[in-house]
């Protein structure tokens, strides 16, 4: 037990230690200050800007920034869909995999351009190396960089600066942040035992029967794995994601993956503090989110360590819940990974979330409902400060004073945009398709578990899509037959078609509507004149206000989603405690 908790504590200490250094570096990158990489990357970036015809000093309005994102994402989406549907004749296809069904290709395309990477397929049997590298791997960089660009544009607007230029922010996010770390991280993963090869599967006779051969899939995994984690993408090269020994072979690689997926969202809060010239507020906000994050880790880890009461009664002793987990990671690293991947909206998994105790189901769903612990790539930080704006508004109502944030008045437009983003879009993208699926459990939902757990499976799928997380509770019939199975006569299913198309609605609504709203909110704040601080000004860099913000976050989340949690993991917990489960 002590060893497991020590692993968790040491990992968190590493994350906290790198926050100010990485946060300061990103502030320098996006303020276009000098960095060590300038001599190498300045000529490369100038070439990119000249090729795409970008005026680097031209600032965009909120609508212009949003349109640039939408136009570029449409073009990139068409590219990935073309690659997947034509992978049969493209190179780097050693197993000669044909095209998947159109609905699987469409869902995969939308999933990856939205930085969700929700997978209704098994990577090693559905996609060629070309599709994995040129299609998915390419979008792992661009979708993550898009989220980072939005987060930085929001921080600029929040602190009274012009929003900047999307194409410049996109380019610098890739060249200055993602790519350098991925080069180092990819090499570290190869050293840890992750393969990086274009060779096909290894076929050899089994020990049980030399006449029976077995194929072991491999591929260019290491470089794919590091951007999967760093960019909070989460889509695995193999079906079982970071539980696969070729993606995550040991404790060292697991540490790299956890630190990679949490490093940017945690450090971006410190970056905000440098932009606002108020690192005190940044650390207070960091601490607030950190307390919720650690609390969720403790809740999940206790549930996994104590195990299932029904199983313990049969064994006559308390045993950790190791169902659906890799022994090399155990209960502690599985719990830490699960809370982190749903908190950061990464979506990678090193264990089966469907097998977690109700504690884990409660926490993973709550993370995706709140979206700010630590939130998505860039957009999570923006969501966090949207909550701060609502907290400022609420406290302003209490004292009868026009609310202000960073010296700018929070008025009707800002409150409407922030409320729309937090209280309306996310629940709609989850509840409407989930309600339809639950109304037709046999025809559409394909639920493998009845009762409370079955409800959690359905809600989790849409929460994962709407939050751009991508992880799965599993247990749903959301996968069409593989191209190999189709070639041998397998037929497609209505259930999988429903999940592919309905999840696309949640993916698109959960990604682009909030991005547009965040950019308009930032644009509105950037145009406001700063008012002087007075004795009556509410300071937002105090422990009291930070506590109020935490209350606003938890109350809004509870009011919106508590009924779902009550009929899902909370109900399941009582069900198990009564000795039924």
Coordinates of C-alpha atoms in Angstrom, one line a residue, residues 50-553:
X50 CA 5.8 32.6 -46.7
X51 CA 4.4 29.3 -48.1
X52 CA 0.9 29.8 -46.6
X53 CA 1.0 33.6 -47.1
X54 CA 0.5 34.7 -43.5
X55 CA 1.2 38.2 -42.4
X56 CA 2.7 37.4 -39.0
X57 CA 2.1 40.8 -37.4
X58 CA -1.6 40.9 -38.4
X59 CA -3.9 40.4 -35.4
X60 CA -7.2 38.7 -35.8
X61 CA -10.6 39.5 -34.2
X62 CA -12.5 36.7 -32.4
X63 CA -14.5 35.9 -35.5
X64 CA -11.5 35.9 -37.8
X65 CA -9.6 33.6 -35.4
X66 CA -12.6 31.2 -35.2
X67 CA -13.1 31.2 -39.0
X68 CA -9.4 30.4 -39.5
X69 CA -9.8 27.4 -37.2
X70 CA -12.9 26.2 -38.9
X71 CA -11.5 26.6 -42.5
X72 CA -8.2 24.9 -41.6
X73 CA -10.0 22.1 -39.8
X74 CA -12.3 21.4 -42.7
X75 CA -9.4 21.1 -45.1
X76 CA -7.4 18.8 -42.7
X77 CA -10.5 16.7 -42.1
X78 CA -11.0 16.1 -45.8
X79 CA -7.3 15.0 -46.0
X80 CA -7.5 12.5 -43.2
X81 CA -10.8 11.0 -44.5
X82 CA -9.2 10.6 -48.0
X83 CA -6.2 8.8 -46.5
X84 CA -8.3 6.4 -44.4
X85 CA -10.7 5.5 -47.2
X86 CA -7.8 5.0 -49.7
X87 CA -5.4 3.2 -47.4
X88 CA -5.7 0.0 -49.3
X89 CA -3.5 1.3 -52.2
X90 CA -1.4 3.8 -50.2
X91 CA 2.1 2.7 -49.2
X92 CA 3.2 1.5 -45.7
X93 CA 0.4 -1.1 -45.5
X94 CA 2.3 -4.4 -44.8
X95 CA -0.9 -6.3 -43.7
X96 CA -2.8 -5.1 -46.8
X97 CA -5.7 -3.6 -44.8
X98 CA -8.5 -2.2 -46.9
X99 CA -10.8 0.7 -46.2
X100 CA -13.1 0.6 -43.1
X101 CA -16.8 1.4 -43.3
X102 CA -17.6 5.0 -44.2
X103 CA -19.2 5.7 -40.8
X104 CA -16.1 4.5 -39.0
X105 CA -13.9 6.6 -41.2
X106 CA -16.1 9.7 -40.6
X107 CA -16.2 9.2 -36.9
X108 CA -12.4 8.7 -36.8
X109 CA -11.8 11.8 -38.9
X110 CA -14.0 14.0 -36.7
X111 CA -12.7 12.5 -33.6
X112 CA -9.1 13.3 -34.5
X113 CA -9.5 16.8 -35.8
X114 CA -11.4 17.7 -32.6
X115 CA -8.5 16.5 -30.4
X116 CA -10.8 13.8 -29.0
X117 CA -9.4 10.6 -30.6
X118 CA -12.4 8.6 -29.5
X119 CA -11.8 5.2 -31.1
X120 CA -14.5 2.9 -32.4
X121 CA -11.9 0.6 -34.0
X122 CA -8.8 -1.4 -33.2
X123 CA -5.8 0.3 -34.6
X124 CA -3.8 -2.7 -35.6
X125 CA -6.6 -4.4 -37.5
X126 CA -8.3 -1.3 -39.0
X127 CA -5.6 1.1 -40.1
X128 CA -2.4 0.9 -42.1
X129 CA 0.8 2.6 -41.0
X130 CA 0.2 5.3 -43.5
X131 CA -3.2 6.1 -42.0
X132 CA -1.7 6.1 -38.5
X133 CA 1.3 8.3 -39.4
X134 CA 0.0 10.6 -42.1
X135 CA -3.6 10.8 -41.0
X136 CA -3.9 10.4 -37.3
X137 CA -0.3 11.3 -36.3
X138 CA -0.5 14.5 -38.3
X139 CA -3.8 15.5 -36.6
X140 CA -2.4 14.8 -33.2
X141 CA 0.0 17.7 -33.8
X142 CA -2.4 20.1 -35.5
X143 CA -5.5 19.5 -33.2
X144 CA -3.4 19.8 -30.1
X145 CA -1.7 23.0 -31.5
X146 CA -5.2 24.4 -32.3
X147 CA -6.3 23.9 -28.7
X148 CA -3.1 25.6 -27.4
X149 CA -3.6 28.5 -29.8
X150 CA -7.2 29.0 -28.5
X151 CA -5.9 28.9 -24.9
X152 CA -3.2 31.5 -25.6
X153 CA -5.6 33.7 -27.6
X154 CA -8.0 33.6 -24.7
X155 CA -5.3 34.5 -22.2
X156 CA -4.2 37.4 -24.4
X157 CA -7.8 38.7 -24.6
X158 CA -8.3 38.2 -20.8
X159 CA -5.2 40.4 -20.1
X160 CA -6.2 43.1 -22.5
X161 CA -4.0 42.2 -25.5
X162 CA -5.0 41.5 -29.1
X163 CA -5.9 37.9 -29.7
X164 CA -3.0 37.4 -32.1
X165 CA -2.9 35.4 -35.4
X166 CA -4.1 31.8 -35.4
X167 CA -1.7 30.6 -38.1
X168 CA 1.3 32.0 -36.2
X169 CA 0.1 30.5 -32.9
X170 CA -0.6 27.1 -34.6
X171 CA 2.9 27.1 -36.1
X172 CA 4.7 28.1 -33.0
X173 CA 2.7 25.6 -30.9
X174 CA 4.0 22.8 -33.1
X175 CA 7.6 24.0 -33.7
X176 CA 8.4 25.4 -30.3
X177 CA 6.3 23.4 -27.9
X178 CA 5.1 20.0 -29.2
X179 CA 7.8 18.9 -31.6
X180 CA 10.9 19.5 -29.5
X181 CA 9.4 17.6 -26.5
X182 CA 8.2 14.8 -28.8
X183 CA 11.7 14.3 -30.2
X184 CA 13.2 13.9 -26.7
X185 CA 10.2 12.0 -25.4
X186 CA 10.1 9.6 -28.4
X187 CA 13.8 8.7 -27.9
X188 CA 13.1 8.1 -24.2
X189 CA 10.2 5.8 -25.0
X190 CA 12.4 3.9 -27.4
X191 CA 15.0 3.5 -24.7
X192 CA 12.2 2.2 -22.5
X193 CA 11.3 -0.5 -25.0
X194 CA 8.6 1.0 -27.2
X195 CA 9.1 -0.1 -30.9
X196 CA 9.6 2.3 -33.8
X197 CA 9.6 0.3 -37.1
X198 CA 7.9 0.2 -40.5
X199 CA 8.3 -3.6 -40.5
X200 CA 5.1 -5.7 -40.5
X201 CA 3.8 -8.0 -37.8
X202 CA 6.1 -10.8 -36.5
X203 CA 4.7 -14.3 -37.3
X204 CA 6.1 -17.3 -35.4
X205 CA 4.9 -20.7 -34.1
X206 CA 3.4 -20.9 -30.7
X207 CA 4.9 -22.8 -27.8
X208 CA 1.7 -24.7 -27.4
X209 CA 1.6 -26.1 -30.9
X210 CA 4.4 -25.5 -33.5
X211 CA 1.8 -26.0 -36.3
X212 CA -0.2 -22.9 -35.1
X213 CA 1.4 -19.5 -35.9
X214 CA 0.7 -16.2 -34.1
X215 CA 1.1 -12.7 -35.5
X216 CA 2.4 -10.0 -33.1
X217 CA 1.5 -6.5 -34.4
X218 CA 4.1 -3.7 -34.2
X219 CA 4.8 -0.5 -36.0
X220 CA 6.1 3.1 -35.7
X221 CA 4.8 3.4 -32.2
X222 CA 7.2 5.5 -30.1
X223 CA 6.8 8.8 -32.0
X224 CA 3.0 8.2 -32.1
X225 CA 2.8 7.5 -28.4
X226 CA 4.6 10.6 -27.2
X227 CA 2.4 13.1 -29.2
X228 CA -0.6 11.0 -28.1
X229 CA 0.2 11.9 -24.5
X230 CA 1.7 15.4 -24.8
X231 CA -1.0 16.7 -27.1
X232 CA -3.7 15.2 -24.9
X233 CA -4.9 13.1 -27.9
X234 CA -5.2 9.7 -26.4
X235 CA -5.8 7.6 -29.5
X236 CA -3.8 4.4 -29.2
X237 CA -1.8 2.8 -31.9
X238 CA -3.1 -0.5 -30.6
X239 CA -6.7 -1.4 -29.4
X240 CA -5.8 -1.5 -25.7
X241 CA -4.0 1.8 -25.8
X242 CA -1.4 2.5 -23.1
X243 CA -2.1 -0.9 -21.5
X244 CA -0.4 -2.5 -24.5
X245 CA 3.2 -3.5 -23.6
X246 CA 4.4 -1.9 -26.9
X247 CA 2.9 1.4 -26.0
X248 CA 3.7 1.4 -22.3
X249 CA 6.0 -1.4 -21.3
X250 CA 7.0 -0.5 -17.8
X251 CA 6.9 1.9 -14.9
X252 CA 9.4 4.3 -16.4
X253 CA 7.4 4.6 -19.6
X254 CA 4.2 5.0 -17.6
X255 CA 5.9 7.9 -15.7
X256 CA 6.8 9.6 -19.0
X257 CA 3.3 9.3 -20.3
X258 CA 1.6 10.7 -17.2
X259 CA 4.0 13.7 -16.9
X260 CA 3.7 14.3 -20.7
X261 CA -0.1 14.5 -20.6
X262 CA -0.4 16.8 -17.6
X263 CA 2.6 19.1 -18.2
X264 CA 1.0 21.5 -20.7
X265 CA -2.3 22.1 -19.0
X266 CA -0.7 22.6 -15.6
X267 CA 2.0 24.9 -16.8
X268 CA -0.4 27.0 -18.9
X269 CA -1.9 28.3 -15.7
X270 CA 1.5 29.7 -14.8
X271 CA 1.8 31.1 -18.3
X272 CA -1.4 33.0 -17.6
X273 CA 0.1 34.4 -14.4
X274 CA 3.1 35.8 -16.4
X275 CA 0.8 37.3 -19.0
X276 CA -1.3 38.9 -16.3
X277 CA 1.8 39.9 -14.2
X278 CA 0.1 38.1 -11.3
X279 CA 1.7 34.8 -10.5
X280 CA 0.1 34.9 -7.1
X281 CA -3.3 34.4 -8.7
X282 CA -1.9 31.8 -11.0
X283 CA -0.6 29.7 -8.0
X284 CA -3.9 30.2 -6.2
X285 CA -5.9 28.9 -9.1
X286 CA -3.3 26.1 -9.6
X287 CA -3.7 25.1 -6.0
X288 CA -7.5 25.2 -6.2
X289 CA -7.5 22.8 -9.2
X290 CA -4.7 20.8 -7.6
X291 CA -6.8 20.2 -4.4
X292 CA -9.7 18.9 -6.4
X293 CA -7.4 16.8 -8.6
X294 CA -5.7 15.2 -5.5
X295 CA -9.0 14.6 -3.8
X296 CA -10.3 12.8 -6.9
X297 CA -7.1 10.7 -7.0
X298 CA -7.6 9.7 -3.3
X299 CA -11.2 8.8 -3.9
X300 CA -10.4 6.6 -6.9
X301 CA -7.3 5.0 -5.3
X302 CA -9.1 4.1 -2.1
X303 CA -11.8 2.4 -4.1
X304 CA -9.3 0.4 -6.1
X305 CA -7.2 -0.5 -3.1
X306 CA -10.1 -1.7 -1.0
X307 CA -11.5 -3.7 -3.9
X308 CA -14.9 -5.2 -4.4
X309 CA -16.7 -6.1 -1.0
X310 CA -18.4 -9.1 -2.6
X311 CA -15.1 -10.5 -3.9
X312 CA -13.4 -9.8 -0.5
X313 CA -16.2 -11.6 1.3
X314 CA -15.5 -14.7 -0.8
X315 CA -11.8 -14.5 -0.3
X316 CA -12.0 -13.7 3.4
X317 CA -9.5 -10.8 3.1
X318 CA -9.3 -7.3 1.5
X319 CA -7.7 -7.4 -1.9
X320 CA -7.1 -4.6 -4.4
X321 CA -9.4 -4.5 -7.4
X322 CA -7.1 -5.7 -10.2
X323 CA -9.8 -6.6 -12.7
X324 CA -9.0 -4.9 -16.0
X325 CA -5.6 -3.7 -14.9
X326 CA -2.0 -4.5 -15.8
X327 CA -0.1 -6.1 -13.0
X328 CA 3.0 -4.0 -13.9
X329 CA 1.0 -0.9 -13.0
X330 CA -1.2 -2.2 -10.2
X331 CA -4.0 -0.3 -8.4
X332 CA -2.1 2.9 -7.7
X333 CA -0.7 3.8 -11.2
X334 CA -3.9 2.7 -12.8
X335 CA -5.9 5.0 -10.5
X336 CA -3.5 7.9 -11.1
X337 CA -3.6 7.4 -14.8
X338 CA -7.4 7.2 -15.0
X339 CA -7.9 10.4 -13.0
X340 CA -5.2 12.3 -15.0
X341 CA -6.4 11.1 -18.4
X342 CA -10.0 12.2 -17.8
X343 CA -8.9 15.3 -16.0
X344 CA -6.6 16.5 -18.8
X345 CA -9.0 15.4 -21.5
X346 CA -6.2 13.1 -22.9
X347 CA -8.3 9.9 -23.0
X348 CA -5.4 7.5 -23.1
X349 CA -5.9 4.5 -20.8
X350 CA -3.5 2.0 -19.1
X351 CA -6.5 0.0 -17.6
X352 CA -10.1 -0.7 -18.4
X353 CA -12.3 2.1 -16.9
X354 CA -15.3 -0.2 -17.1
X355 CA -13.7 -2.4 -14.4
X356 CA -13.1 0.4 -11.9
X357 CA -15.1 0.5 -8.7
X358 CA -17.9 3.1 -8.6
X359 CA -15.5 5.5 -7.0
X360 CA -13.5 5.6 -10.2
X361 CA -16.6 5.8 -12.4
X362 CA -17.8 8.8 -10.3
X363 CA -14.5 10.6 -10.6
X364 CA -13.8 10.0 -14.3
X365 CA -17.3 11.2 -15.2
X366 CA -17.0 14.2 -12.9
X367 CA -13.7 15.2 -14.6
X368 CA -15.3 15.2 -18.0
X369 CA -18.4 17.0 -16.7
X370 CA -16.3 19.8 -15.2
X371 CA -13.6 19.9 -17.9
X372 CA -11.1 22.0 -15.8
X373 CA -9.1 19.5 -13.8
X374 CA -6.8 20.2 -15.6
X375 CA -8.9 20.4 -18.8
X376 CA -8.2 20.1 -22.5
X377 CA -5.2 21.3 -24.3
X378 CA -5.4 25.1 -24.0
X379 CA -9.2 25.1 -23.9
X380 CA -9.2 23.7 -20.4
X381 CA -7.4 26.8 -19.1
X382 CA -9.9 29.0 -20.9
X383 CA -12.8 27.1 -19.4
X384 CA -11.2 27.6 -16.0
X385 CA -11.1 31.3 -16.3
X386 CA -14.6 31.4 -17.7
X387 CA -15.6 29.9 -14.3
X388 CA -13.6 32.7 -12.7
X389 CA -15.6 35.2 -14.6
X390 CA -18.9 33.6 -13.4
X391 CA -17.5 33.7 -9.8
X392 CA -16.7 37.4 -10.2
X393 CA -20.2 38.0 -11.4
X394 CA -21.7 36.1 -8.5
X395 CA -19.7 37.9 -5.9
X396 CA -20.5 41.2 -7.6
X397 CA -24.2 40.5 -7.1
X398 CA -23.6 39.8 -3.5
X399 CA -22.0 43.2 -2.8
X400 CA -24.0 45.2 -5.2
X401 CA -21.1 46.3 -7.4
X402 CA -20.4 45.9 -11.1
X403 CA -18.1 42.9 -11.3
X404 CA -14.5 43.4 -12.6
X405 CA -11.8 41.0 -13.6
X406 CA -8.2 42.2 -14.2
X407 CA -9.6 45.8 -14.2
X408 CA -12.2 45.1 -16.9
X409 CA -15.9 45.2 -16.2
X410 CA -17.8 42.0 -16.6
X411 CA -21.1 42.9 -18.2
X412 CA -24.1 41.1 -19.8
X413 CA -22.2 39.9 -23.0
X414 CA -19.4 38.3 -21.0
X415 CA -21.8 36.6 -18.5
X416 CA -24.0 35.3 -21.3
X417 CA -21.1 33.9 -23.2
X418 CA -19.5 32.3 -20.1
X419 CA -22.9 30.8 -19.0
X420 CA -23.7 29.5 -22.4
X421 CA -20.3 27.7 -22.6
X422 CA -20.5 26.1 -19.2
X423 CA -24.2 25.6 -18.5
X424 CA -25.8 24.8 -21.9
X425 CA -23.5 23.5 -24.6
X426 CA -21.8 20.7 -22.7
X427 CA -25.0 19.2 -21.1
X428 CA -26.9 19.4 -24.4
X429 CA -24.1 17.6 -26.3
X430 CA -24.3 14.8 -23.7
X431 CA -27.9 14.5 -22.5
X432 CA -29.8 14.7 -25.8
X433 CA -28.0 11.8 -27.7
X434 CA -27.8 9.8 -24.4
X435 CA -31.5 10.1 -23.9
X436 CA -32.2 8.9 -27.4
X437 CA -29.8 5.9 -26.9
X438 CA -31.3 5.0 -23.6
X439 CA -34.9 5.1 -25.0
X440 CA -33.9 2.3 -27.4
X441 CA -31.5 0.1 -25.4
X442 CA -31.7 -2.9 -27.7
X443 CA -31.9 -1.2 -31.1
X444 CA -29.3 1.6 -30.5
X445 CA -27.4 1.5 -27.2
X446 CA -26.2 -2.1 -27.2
X447 CA -25.6 -2.0 -23.5
X448 CA -23.7 -5.0 -22.1
X449 CA -24.5 -4.3 -18.5
X450 CA -28.0 -3.6 -17.0
X451 CA -28.9 -1.1 -14.3
X452 CA -26.7 1.6 -12.9
X453 CA -23.5 0.5 -14.7
X454 CA -25.3 0.4 -18.1
X455 CA -26.4 4.0 -17.6
X456 CA -22.8 5.0 -16.8
X457 CA -21.6 3.3 -20.0
X458 CA -23.9 5.4 -22.2
X459 CA -23.4 8.7 -20.4
X460 CA -19.6 8.1 -20.4
X461 CA -19.5 7.7 -24.1
X462 CA -21.2 11.0 -24.9
X463 CA -19.4 12.8 -22.0
X464 CA -16.1 11.6 -23.4
X465 CA -17.1 12.8 -26.9
X466 CA -18.4 16.2 -25.8
X467 CA -15.5 16.9 -23.5
X468 CA -13.1 15.9 -26.3
X469 CA -11.6 13.3 -24.1
X470 CA -11.9 10.1 -26.1
X471 CA -11.6 7.4 -23.4
X472 CA -14.2 4.8 -23.2
X473 CA -16.1 3.0 -20.4
X474 CA -16.5 0.2 -23.0
X475 CA -19.2 -2.4 -23.1
X476 CA -21.0 -0.8 -26.0
X477 CA -21.5 -2.2 -29.5
X478 CA -19.8 0.9 -31.1
X479 CA -17.4 -0.9 -33.5
X480 CA -18.2 -2.0 -37.1
X481 CA -16.4 -5.1 -38.4
X482 CA -12.8 -4.6 -39.3
X483 CA -11.8 -4.3 -43.0
X484 CA -10.3 -7.8 -42.8
X485 CA -13.6 -9.2 -41.4
X486 CA -15.7 -7.3 -44.1
X487 CA -13.5 -8.8 -46.8
X488 CA -14.5 -12.3 -45.5
X489 CA -18.2 -11.5 -45.5
X490 CA -19.0 -9.8 -42.2
X491 CA -21.9 -7.3 -42.2
X492 CA -22.2 -3.9 -40.6
X493 CA -24.5 -3.2 -37.6
X494 CA -27.1 -0.5 -36.9
X495 CA -25.9 -0.2 -33.3
X496 CA -22.4 0.8 -34.4
X497 CA -23.7 3.1 -37.1
X498 CA -25.8 4.9 -34.4
X499 CA -22.8 5.3 -32.1
X500 CA -20.5 6.6 -34.9
X501 CA -23.0 9.2 -36.1
X502 CA -24.4 10.3 -32.8
X503 CA -21.0 10.6 -31.2
X504 CA -20.0 12.9 -34.2
X505 CA -22.7 15.3 -33.0
X506 CA -21.2 15.4 -29.5
X507 CA -17.7 15.7 -30.9
X508 CA -18.4 18.7 -33.1
X509 CA -20.7 20.5 -30.6
X510 CA -18.2 19.9 -27.8
X511 CA -15.3 21.3 -29.7
X512 CA -16.3 24.1 -32.0
X513 CA -19.2 25.8 -30.3
X514 CA -17.1 26.4 -27.1
X515 CA -14.1 27.5 -29.1
X516 CA -16.1 30.1 -30.9
X517 CA -17.6 31.3 -27.6
X518 CA -14.3 31.5 -25.8
X519 CA -12.8 33.5 -28.7
X520 CA -15.7 35.9 -28.7
X521 CA -15.5 36.2 -24.9
X522 CA -11.8 37.0 -25.1
X523 CA -12.3 39.4 -28.0
X524 CA -14.9 41.3 -25.9
X525 CA -12.7 41.6 -22.9
X526 CA -9.7 42.7 -25.0
X527 CA -11.6 45.7 -26.2
X528 CA -12.6 47.0 -22.8
X529 CA -10.9 49.9 -21.2
X530 CA -9.1 49.1 -18.0
X531 CA -10.7 50.8 -15.0
X532 CA -8.5 51.8 -12.0
X533 CA -8.5 49.7 -8.9
X534 CA -10.2 51.3 -5.9
X535 CA -10.9 50.4 -2.3
X536 CA -14.1 48.7 -3.4
X537 CA -12.5 46.6 -6.1
X538 CA -12.9 42.9 -5.5
X539 CA -9.4 41.3 -5.6
X540 CA -9.3 38.0 -7.4
X541 CA -5.9 37.0 -6.2
X542 CA -7.0 36.1 -2.7
X543 CA -7.7 32.8 -1.0
X544 CA -11.3 33.9 -0.3
X545 CA -12.1 34.5 -3.9
X546 CA -10.4 31.3 -5.0
X547 CA -12.6 29.4 -2.5
X548 CA -15.7 31.1 -3.9
X549 CA -14.6 30.0 -7.4
X550 CA -14.2 26.4 -6.2
X551 CA -17.7 26.6 -4.8
X552 CA -19.1 28.0 -8.1
X553 CA -17.4 25.2 -10.0

